[in-house]
Amino acid sequence: MPYKLGEVLLSRETIAKRVKEVADEIVRDSNKNEPLVIVGILTGAAFFLTDLVRELPEDMDVRVDFMSVASYGDSTESSGVVRIFHDLKTNIEGKNVIVVEDIIDSGLTLSHLLTLLKGRNPASLKVCVLLDKAERRKTEVKVDYCGFSIPDKFVVGYGLDCASMWRHLKDIKYVIEE
Ligand code: PRP
């Protein structure tokens, strides 16, 4: 295999501490009397999402749902679309929604997805990402909650994969390409 695991970028302790802080930011911004729909984008975000929602207080009305999508188009294509492999079960019309991603890179996936979800008329639509590779951005996306800004390096673990491997690592590590 042409890849091997490198140094730790973010340890499990560092991640856990920041996940709690992000959850606290969400609580601070949320109205506890209104349902909050947390939408995870499979597959990578499932790991972050499950830790994040368990840091939210018991008296919050939190709903969890998932989507599986693939984005098409690039920066030269203005009418990008997302293909939905698995859609939400939840009707988000009139609800407060936070889309949770493991990583934002070019921003194309989130950009297309937000356009699609806006069309379903949620009361509010926010974005929460664990990792932000801002220097890779091809299209502007407003990120409301961000765990860490990271350099443009290949990383895996805590949901992030390399050819479907290493998602299960507790720490986020660099990948060395041999
Ligand atoms: C990753 C990530 C985002 C997307 C970000 O998903 O979870 O969905 O790429 O990239 P972008 O900002 O350039 O659009 P991936 O396609 O790797 O799927 P996975 O979560 O199943 O690994």
PDB file of C-alpha atoms and ligand atoms in Angstrom:
ATOM      1  CA  MET A   1       0.000   0.000   0.000  1.00  0.00           C
ATOM      2  CA  PRO A   2       1.458   3.388  -0.977  1.00  0.00           C
ATOM      3  CA  TYR A   3       0.307   5.051   2.262  1.00  0.00           C
ATOM      4  CA  LYS A   4       1.274   4.757   5.885  1.00  0.00           C
ATOM      5  CA  LEU A   5       0.204   6.488   9.053  1.00  0.00           C
ATOM      6  CA  GLY A   6       2.225   9.467  10.217  1.00  0.00           C
ATOM      7  CA  GLU A   7       2.232  11.713  13.278  1.00  0.00           C
ATOM      8  CA  VAL A   8      -0.822  12.710  15.241  1.00  0.00           C
ATOM      9  CA  LEU A   9      -2.314  16.031  14.145  1.00  0.00           C
ATOM     10  CA  LEU A  10      -5.131  16.070  16.695  1.00  0.00           C
ATOM     11  CA  SER A  11      -5.178  13.720  19.667  1.00  0.00           C
ATOM     12  CA  ARG A  12      -8.358  12.138  21.008  1.00  0.00           C
ATOM     13  CA  GLU A  13      -8.111  14.389  24.083  1.00  0.00           C
ATOM     14  CA  THR A  14      -7.765  17.536  21.976  1.00  0.00           C
ATOM     15  CA  ILE A  15     -10.704  16.471  19.814  1.00  0.00           C
ATOM     16  CA  ALA A  16     -12.922  15.635  22.806  1.00  0.00           C
ATOM     17  CA  LYS A  17     -12.211  18.994  24.461  1.00  0.00           C
ATOM     18  CA  ARG A  18     -13.019  20.931  21.303  1.00  0.00           C
ATOM     19  CA  VAL A  19     -16.156  18.877  20.567  1.00  0.00           C
ATOM     20  CA  LYS A  20     -17.477  19.868  24.004  1.00  0.00           C
ATOM     21  CA  GLU A  21     -16.689  23.534  23.297  1.00  0.00           C
ATOM     22  CA  VAL A  22     -18.492  23.401  19.940  1.00  0.00           C
ATOM     23  CA  ALA A  23     -21.507  21.746  21.614  1.00  0.00           C
ATOM     24  CA  ASP A  24     -21.519  24.567  24.161  1.00  0.00           C
ATOM     25  CA  GLU A  25     -21.522  27.136  21.342  1.00  0.00           C
ATOM     26  CA  ILE A  26     -24.513  25.382  19.756  1.00  0.00           C
ATOM     27  CA  VAL A  27     -26.382  25.357  23.087  1.00  0.00           C
ATOM     28  CA  ARG A  28     -25.643  29.048  23.590  1.00  0.00           C
ATOM     29  CA  ASP A  29     -27.099  29.892  20.155  1.00  0.00           C
ATOM     30  CA  SER A  30     -30.128  27.596  20.360  1.00  0.00           C
ATOM     31  CA  ASN A  31     -33.632  28.076  21.685  1.00  0.00           C
ATOM     32  CA  LYS A  32     -34.257  25.098  23.958  1.00  0.00           C
ATOM     33  CA  ASN A  33     -37.992  25.280  23.262  1.00  0.00           C
ATOM     34  CA  GLU A  34     -37.547  24.606  19.554  1.00  0.00           C
ATOM     35  CA  PRO A  35     -36.485  21.313  18.020  1.00  0.00           C
ATOM     36  CA  LEU A  36     -32.999  21.228  16.594  1.00  0.00           C
ATOM     37  CA  VAL A  37     -32.355  18.834  13.719  1.00  0.00           C
ATOM     38  CA  ILE A  38     -28.754  17.706  13.444  1.00  0.00           C
ATOM     39  CA  VAL A  39     -28.043  16.392   9.945  1.00  0.00           C
ATOM     40  CA  GLY A  40     -24.922  14.285   9.514  1.00  0.00           C
ATOM     41  CA  ILE A  41     -23.439  13.744   6.070  1.00  0.00           C
ATOM     42  CA  LEU A  42     -22.307  10.161   5.752  1.00  0.00           C
ATOM     43  CA  THR A  43     -19.920   8.631   6.105  1.00  0.00           C
ATOM     44  CA  GLY A  44     -17.166  10.613   7.745  1.00  0.00           C
ATOM     45  CA  ALA A  45     -19.323  12.964   9.825  1.00  0.00           C
ATOM     46  CA  ALA A  46     -21.048  10.138  11.718  1.00  0.00           C
ATOM     47  CA  PHE A  47     -18.126   9.861  14.144  1.00  0.00           C
ATOM     48  CA  PHE A  48     -18.014  13.569  15.011  1.00  0.00           C
ATOM     49  CA  LEU A  49     -21.815  13.862  15.118  1.00  0.00           C
ATOM     50  CA  THR A  50     -22.315  11.082  17.628  1.00  0.00           C
ATOM     51  CA  ASP A  51     -19.791  12.611  20.016  1.00  0.00           C
ATOM     52  CA  LEU A  52     -21.159  16.124  19.448  1.00  0.00           C
ATOM     53  CA  VAL A  53     -24.826  15.359  20.163  1.00  0.00           C
ATOM     54  CA  ARG A  54     -23.946  13.479  23.346  1.00  0.00           C
ATOM     55  CA  GLU A  55     -22.472  16.747  24.669  1.00  0.00           C
ATOM     56  CA  LEU A  56     -25.848  18.475  24.244  1.00  0.00           C
ATOM     57  CA  PRO A  57     -28.017  18.734  27.375  1.00  0.00           C
ATOM     58  CA  GLU A  58     -30.838  16.263  28.045  1.00  0.00           C
ATOM     59  CA  ASP A  59     -33.473  18.989  28.129  1.00  0.00           C
ATOM     60  CA  MET A  60     -32.744  20.075  24.558  1.00  0.00           C
ATOM     61  CA  ASP A  61     -35.075  18.790  21.831  1.00  0.00           C
ATOM     62  CA  VAL A  62     -32.402  17.264  19.604  1.00  0.00           C
ATOM     63  CA  ARG A  63     -33.243  15.171  16.542  1.00  0.00           C
ATOM     64  CA  VAL A  64     -30.577  13.308  14.566  1.00  0.00           C
ATOM     65  CA  ASP A  65     -30.781  12.326  10.922  1.00  0.00           C
ATOM     66  CA  PHE A  66     -28.327  11.440   8.181  1.00  0.00           C
ATOM     67  CA  MET A  67     -27.889  11.964   4.458  1.00  0.00           C
ATOM     68  CA  SER A  68     -25.553  10.313   2.019  1.00  0.00           C
ATOM     69  CA  VAL A  69     -24.640  12.437  -0.977  1.00  0.00           C
ATOM     70  CA  ALA A  70     -22.080  12.849  -3.713  1.00  0.00           C
ATOM     71  CA  SER A  71     -21.421  16.197  -5.305  1.00  0.00           C
ATOM     72  CA  TYR A  72     -20.952  16.810  -8.960  1.00  0.00           C
ATOM     73  CA  GLY A  73     -19.495  19.803 -10.727  1.00  0.00           C
ATOM     74  CA  ASP A  74     -16.489  21.945 -10.005  1.00  0.00           C
ATOM     75  CA  SER A  75     -15.699  25.621  -9.664  1.00  0.00           C
ATOM     76  CA  THR A  76     -16.161  26.192 -13.371  1.00  0.00           C
ATOM     77  CA  GLU A  77     -19.661  24.766 -13.212  1.00  0.00           C
ATOM     78  CA  SER A  78     -22.169  27.128 -11.651  1.00  0.00           C
ATOM     79  CA  SER A  79     -25.138  24.783 -11.588  1.00  0.00           C
ATOM     80  CA  GLY A  80     -23.715  22.112  -9.306  1.00  0.00           C
ATOM     81  CA  VAL A  81     -25.984  19.414  -7.962  1.00  0.00           C
ATOM     82  CA  VAL A  82     -25.753  16.757  -5.319  1.00  0.00           C
ATOM     83  CA  ARG A  83     -26.821  13.217  -5.969  1.00  0.00           C
ATOM     84  CA  ILE A  84     -28.668  11.815  -2.981  1.00  0.00           C
ATOM     85  CA  PHE A  85     -27.960   8.192  -2.104  1.00  0.00           C
ATOM     86  CA  HIS A  86     -29.844   8.332   1.195  1.00  0.00           C
ATOM     87  CA  ASP A  87     -32.186  11.162   2.054  1.00  0.00           C
ATOM     88  CA  LEU A  88     -33.455  12.522   5.365  1.00  0.00           C
ATOM     89  CA  LYS A  89     -36.392  10.853   7.059  1.00  0.00           C
ATOM     90  CA  THR A  90     -37.126  14.123   8.838  1.00  0.00           C
ATOM     91  CA  ASN A  91     -39.261  16.888   7.374  1.00  0.00           C
ATOM     92  CA  ILE A  92     -37.106  19.957   8.073  1.00  0.00           C
ATOM     93  CA  GLU A  93     -39.666  22.558   6.986  1.00  0.00           C
ATOM     94  CA  GLY A  94     -39.907  25.230   9.679  1.00  0.00           C
ATOM     95  CA  LYS A  95     -37.191  23.567  11.793  1.00  0.00           C
ATOM     96  CA  ASN A  96     -33.799  24.747  12.925  1.00  0.00           C
ATOM     97  CA  VAL A  97     -31.188  22.621  11.162  1.00  0.00           C
ATOM     98  CA  ILE A  98     -27.459  22.193  11.636  1.00  0.00           C
ATOM     99  CA  VAL A  99     -25.577  20.279   8.956  1.00  0.00           C
ATOM    100  CA  VAL A 100     -22.601  18.443  10.402  1.00  0.00           C
ATOM    101  CA  GLU A 101     -19.566  17.553   8.302  1.00  0.00           C
ATOM    102  CA  ASP A 102     -16.248  16.001   9.234  1.00  0.00           C
ATOM    103  CA  ILE A 103     -14.336  18.245   6.837  1.00  0.00           C
ATOM    104  CA  ILE A 104     -14.850  21.126   4.434  1.00  0.00           C
ATOM    105  CA  ASP A 105     -12.336  21.264   1.632  1.00  0.00           C
ATOM    106  CA  SER A 106     -13.368  22.845  -1.698  1.00  0.00           C
ATOM    107  CA  GLY A 107     -16.767  23.606  -0.138  1.00  0.00           C
ATOM    108  CA  LEU A 108     -18.598  22.199  -3.171  1.00  0.00           C
ATOM    109  CA  THR A 109     -20.393  19.409  -1.334  1.00  0.00           C
ATOM    110  CA  LEU A 110     -21.738  21.727   1.358  1.00  0.00           C
ATOM    111  CA  SER A 111     -22.528  24.478  -1.098  1.00  0.00           C
ATOM    112  CA  HIS A 112     -24.672  22.189  -3.234  1.00  0.00           C
ATOM    113  CA  LEU A 113     -26.225  20.516  -0.224  1.00  0.00           C
ATOM    114  CA  LEU A 114     -27.175  23.802   1.427  1.00  0.00           C
ATOM    115  CA  THR A 115     -28.908  24.930  -1.760  1.00  0.00           C
ATOM    116  CA  LEU A 116     -30.864  21.685  -1.773  1.00  0.00           C
ATOM    117  CA  LEU A 117     -31.817  21.896   1.916  1.00  0.00           C
ATOM    118  CA  LYS A 118     -32.779  25.581   1.701  1.00  0.00           C
ATOM    119  CA  GLY A 119     -35.357  24.524  -0.862  1.00  0.00           C
ATOM    120  CA  ARG A 120     -37.101  22.548   1.891  1.00  0.00           C
ATOM    121  CA  ASN A 121     -37.713  25.788   3.841  1.00  0.00           C
ATOM    122  CA  PRO A 122     -36.084  25.161   7.214  1.00  0.00           C
ATOM    123  CA  ALA A 123     -36.500  27.935   9.815  1.00  0.00           C
ATOM    124  CA  SER A 124     -32.716  28.188   9.965  1.00  0.00           C
ATOM    125  CA  LEU A 125     -29.827  26.336   8.382  1.00  0.00           C
ATOM    126  CA  LYS A 126     -26.343  26.324   9.877  1.00  0.00           C
ATOM    127  CA  VAL A 127     -23.109  24.481   9.228  1.00  0.00           C
ATOM    128  CA  CYS A 128     -20.862  22.741  11.729  1.00  0.00           C
ATOM    129  CA  VAL A 129     -17.581  21.204  10.595  1.00  0.00           C
ATOM    130  CA  LEU A 130     -14.920  19.464  12.611  1.00  0.00           C
ATOM    131  CA  LEU A 131     -12.087  20.340  10.237  1.00  0.00           C
ATOM    132  CA  ASP A 132     -11.702  23.266   7.865  1.00  0.00           C
ATOM    133  CA  LYS A 133      -9.082  23.243   5.098  1.00  0.00           C
ATOM    134  CA  ALA A 134      -9.790  26.874   4.237  1.00  0.00           C
ATOM    135  CA  GLU A 135      -6.939  27.226   1.742  1.00  0.00           C
ATOM    136  CA  ARG A 136      -8.605  24.619  -0.496  1.00  0.00           C
ATOM    137  CA  ARG A 137     -11.873  26.480  -0.825  1.00  0.00           C
ATOM    138  CA  LYS A 138     -13.309  26.903  -4.336  1.00  0.00           C
ATOM    139  CA  THR A 139     -16.641  28.334  -3.326  1.00  0.00           C
ATOM    140  CA  GLU A 140     -17.654  30.427  -0.354  1.00  0.00           C
ATOM    141  CA  VAL A 141     -19.550  28.623   2.393  1.00  0.00           C
ATOM    142  CA  LYS A 142     -20.485  30.204   5.723  1.00  0.00           C
ATOM    143  CA  VAL A 143     -19.256  27.922   8.484  1.00  0.00           C
ATOM    144  CA  ASP A 144     -21.126  28.659  11.717  1.00  0.00           C
ATOM    145  CA  TYR A 145     -19.248  26.225  13.955  1.00  0.00           C
ATOM    146  CA  CYS A 146     -15.721  24.969  13.317  1.00  0.00           C
ATOM    147  CA  GLY A 147     -13.674  22.548  15.366  1.00  0.00           C
ATOM    148  CA  PHE A 148     -10.228  23.147  13.908  1.00  0.00           C
ATOM    149  CA  SER A 149      -8.648  24.952  10.974  1.00  0.00           C
ATOM    150  CA  ILE A 150      -6.053  22.613   9.549  1.00  0.00           C
ATOM    151  CA  PRO A 151      -3.333  22.813   6.886  1.00  0.00           C
ATOM    152  CA  ASP A 152      -3.792  21.312   3.431  1.00  0.00           C
ATOM    153  CA  LYS A 153      -2.340  17.936   4.396  1.00  0.00           C
ATOM    154  CA  PHE A 154      -3.769  14.450   3.971  1.00  0.00           C
ATOM    155  CA  VAL A 155      -5.223  13.331   7.307  1.00  0.00           C
ATOM    156  CA  VAL A 156      -7.246  10.327   8.465  1.00  0.00           C
ATOM    157  CA  GLY A 157      -9.011   9.072  11.546  1.00  0.00           C
ATOM    158  CA  TYR A 158     -12.061  10.014  13.599  1.00  0.00           C
ATOM    159  CA  GLY A 159     -14.207   9.396  10.523  1.00  0.00           C
ATOM    160  CA  LEU A 160     -11.784  10.537   7.829  1.00  0.00           C
ATOM    161  CA  ASP A 161     -10.606   7.853   5.462  1.00  0.00           C
ATOM    162  CA  CYS A 162      -7.959   6.948   2.956  1.00  0.00           C
ATOM    163  CA  ALA A 163      -9.501   4.574   0.393  1.00  0.00           C
ATOM    164  CA  SER A 164     -12.100   3.624   3.042  1.00  0.00           C
ATOM    165  CA  MET A 165      -9.457   2.803   5.622  1.00  0.00           C
ATOM    166  CA  TRP A 166      -8.488   4.335   8.976  1.00  0.00           C
ATOM    167  CA  ARG A 167     -11.831   5.944   9.748  1.00  0.00           C
ATOM    168  CA  HIS A 168     -11.827   4.069  13.051  1.00  0.00           C
ATOM    169  CA  LEU A 169      -8.707   5.721  14.491  1.00  0.00           C
ATOM    170  CA  LYS A 170      -9.361   7.642  17.716  1.00  0.00           C
ATOM    171  CA  ASP A 171      -6.802  10.318  16.820  1.00  0.00           C
ATOM    172  CA  ILE A 172      -6.525  12.309  13.596  1.00  0.00           C
ATOM    173  CA  LYS A 173      -3.194  11.497  11.958  1.00  0.00           C
ATOM    174  CA  TYR A 174      -1.214  12.587   8.960  1.00  0.00           C
ATOM    175  CA  VAL A 175      -0.896  10.165   6.065  1.00  0.00           C
ATOM    176  CA  ILE A 176       2.533   9.653   4.543  1.00  0.00           C
ATOM    177  CA  GLU A 177       2.462   8.954   0.819  1.00  0.00           C
ATOM    178  CA  GLU A 178       5.317   6.652  -0.132  1.00  0.00           C
TER     179      GLU A 178
HETATM  180  C1  PRP B   1     -15.750  14.450   2.383  1.00  0.00           C
HETATM  181  C2  PRP B   1     -16.403  15.259   3.477  1.00  0.00           C
HETATM  182  C3  PRP B   1     -17.292  16.179   2.717  1.00  0.00           C
HETATM  183  C4  PRP B   1     -16.516  16.434   1.455  1.00  0.00           C
HETATM  184  C5  PRP B   1     -15.783  17.742   1.603  1.00  0.00           C
HETATM  185  O1  PRP B   1     -16.618  13.443   2.022  1.00  0.00           O
HETATM  186  O2  PRP B   1     -17.117  14.439   4.381  1.00  0.00           O
HETATM  187  O3  PRP B   1     -18.544  15.609   2.438  1.00  0.00           O
HETATM  188  O4  PRP B   1     -15.578  15.365   1.298  1.00  0.00           O
HETATM  189  O5  PRP B   1     -15.122  18.046   0.420  1.00  0.00           O
HETATM  190  P1  PRP B   1     -15.456  19.359  -0.426  1.00  0.00           P
HETATM  191  O6  PRP B   1     -15.533  20.512   0.532  1.00  0.00           O
HETATM  192  O7  PRP B   1     -14.277  19.446  -1.366  1.00  0.00           O
HETATM  193  O8  PRP B   1     -16.754  19.119  -1.140  1.00  0.00           O
HETATM  194  P2  PRP B   1     -16.196  12.200   1.138  1.00  0.00           P
HETATM  195  O9  PRP B   1     -16.645  12.423  -0.266  1.00  0.00           O
HETATM  196  O10 PRP B   1     -14.742  11.908   1.353  1.00  0.00           O
HETATM  197  O11 PRP B   1     -17.126  11.069   1.731  1.00  0.00           O
HETATM  198  P3  PRP B   1     -17.032  10.259   3.104  1.00  0.00           P
HETATM  199  O12 PRP B   1     -17.504  11.183   4.204  1.00  0.00           O
HETATM  200  O13 PRP B   1     -17.958   9.126   2.883  1.00  0.00           O
HETATM  201  O14 PRP B   1     -15.588   9.842   3.305  1.00  0.00           O
END
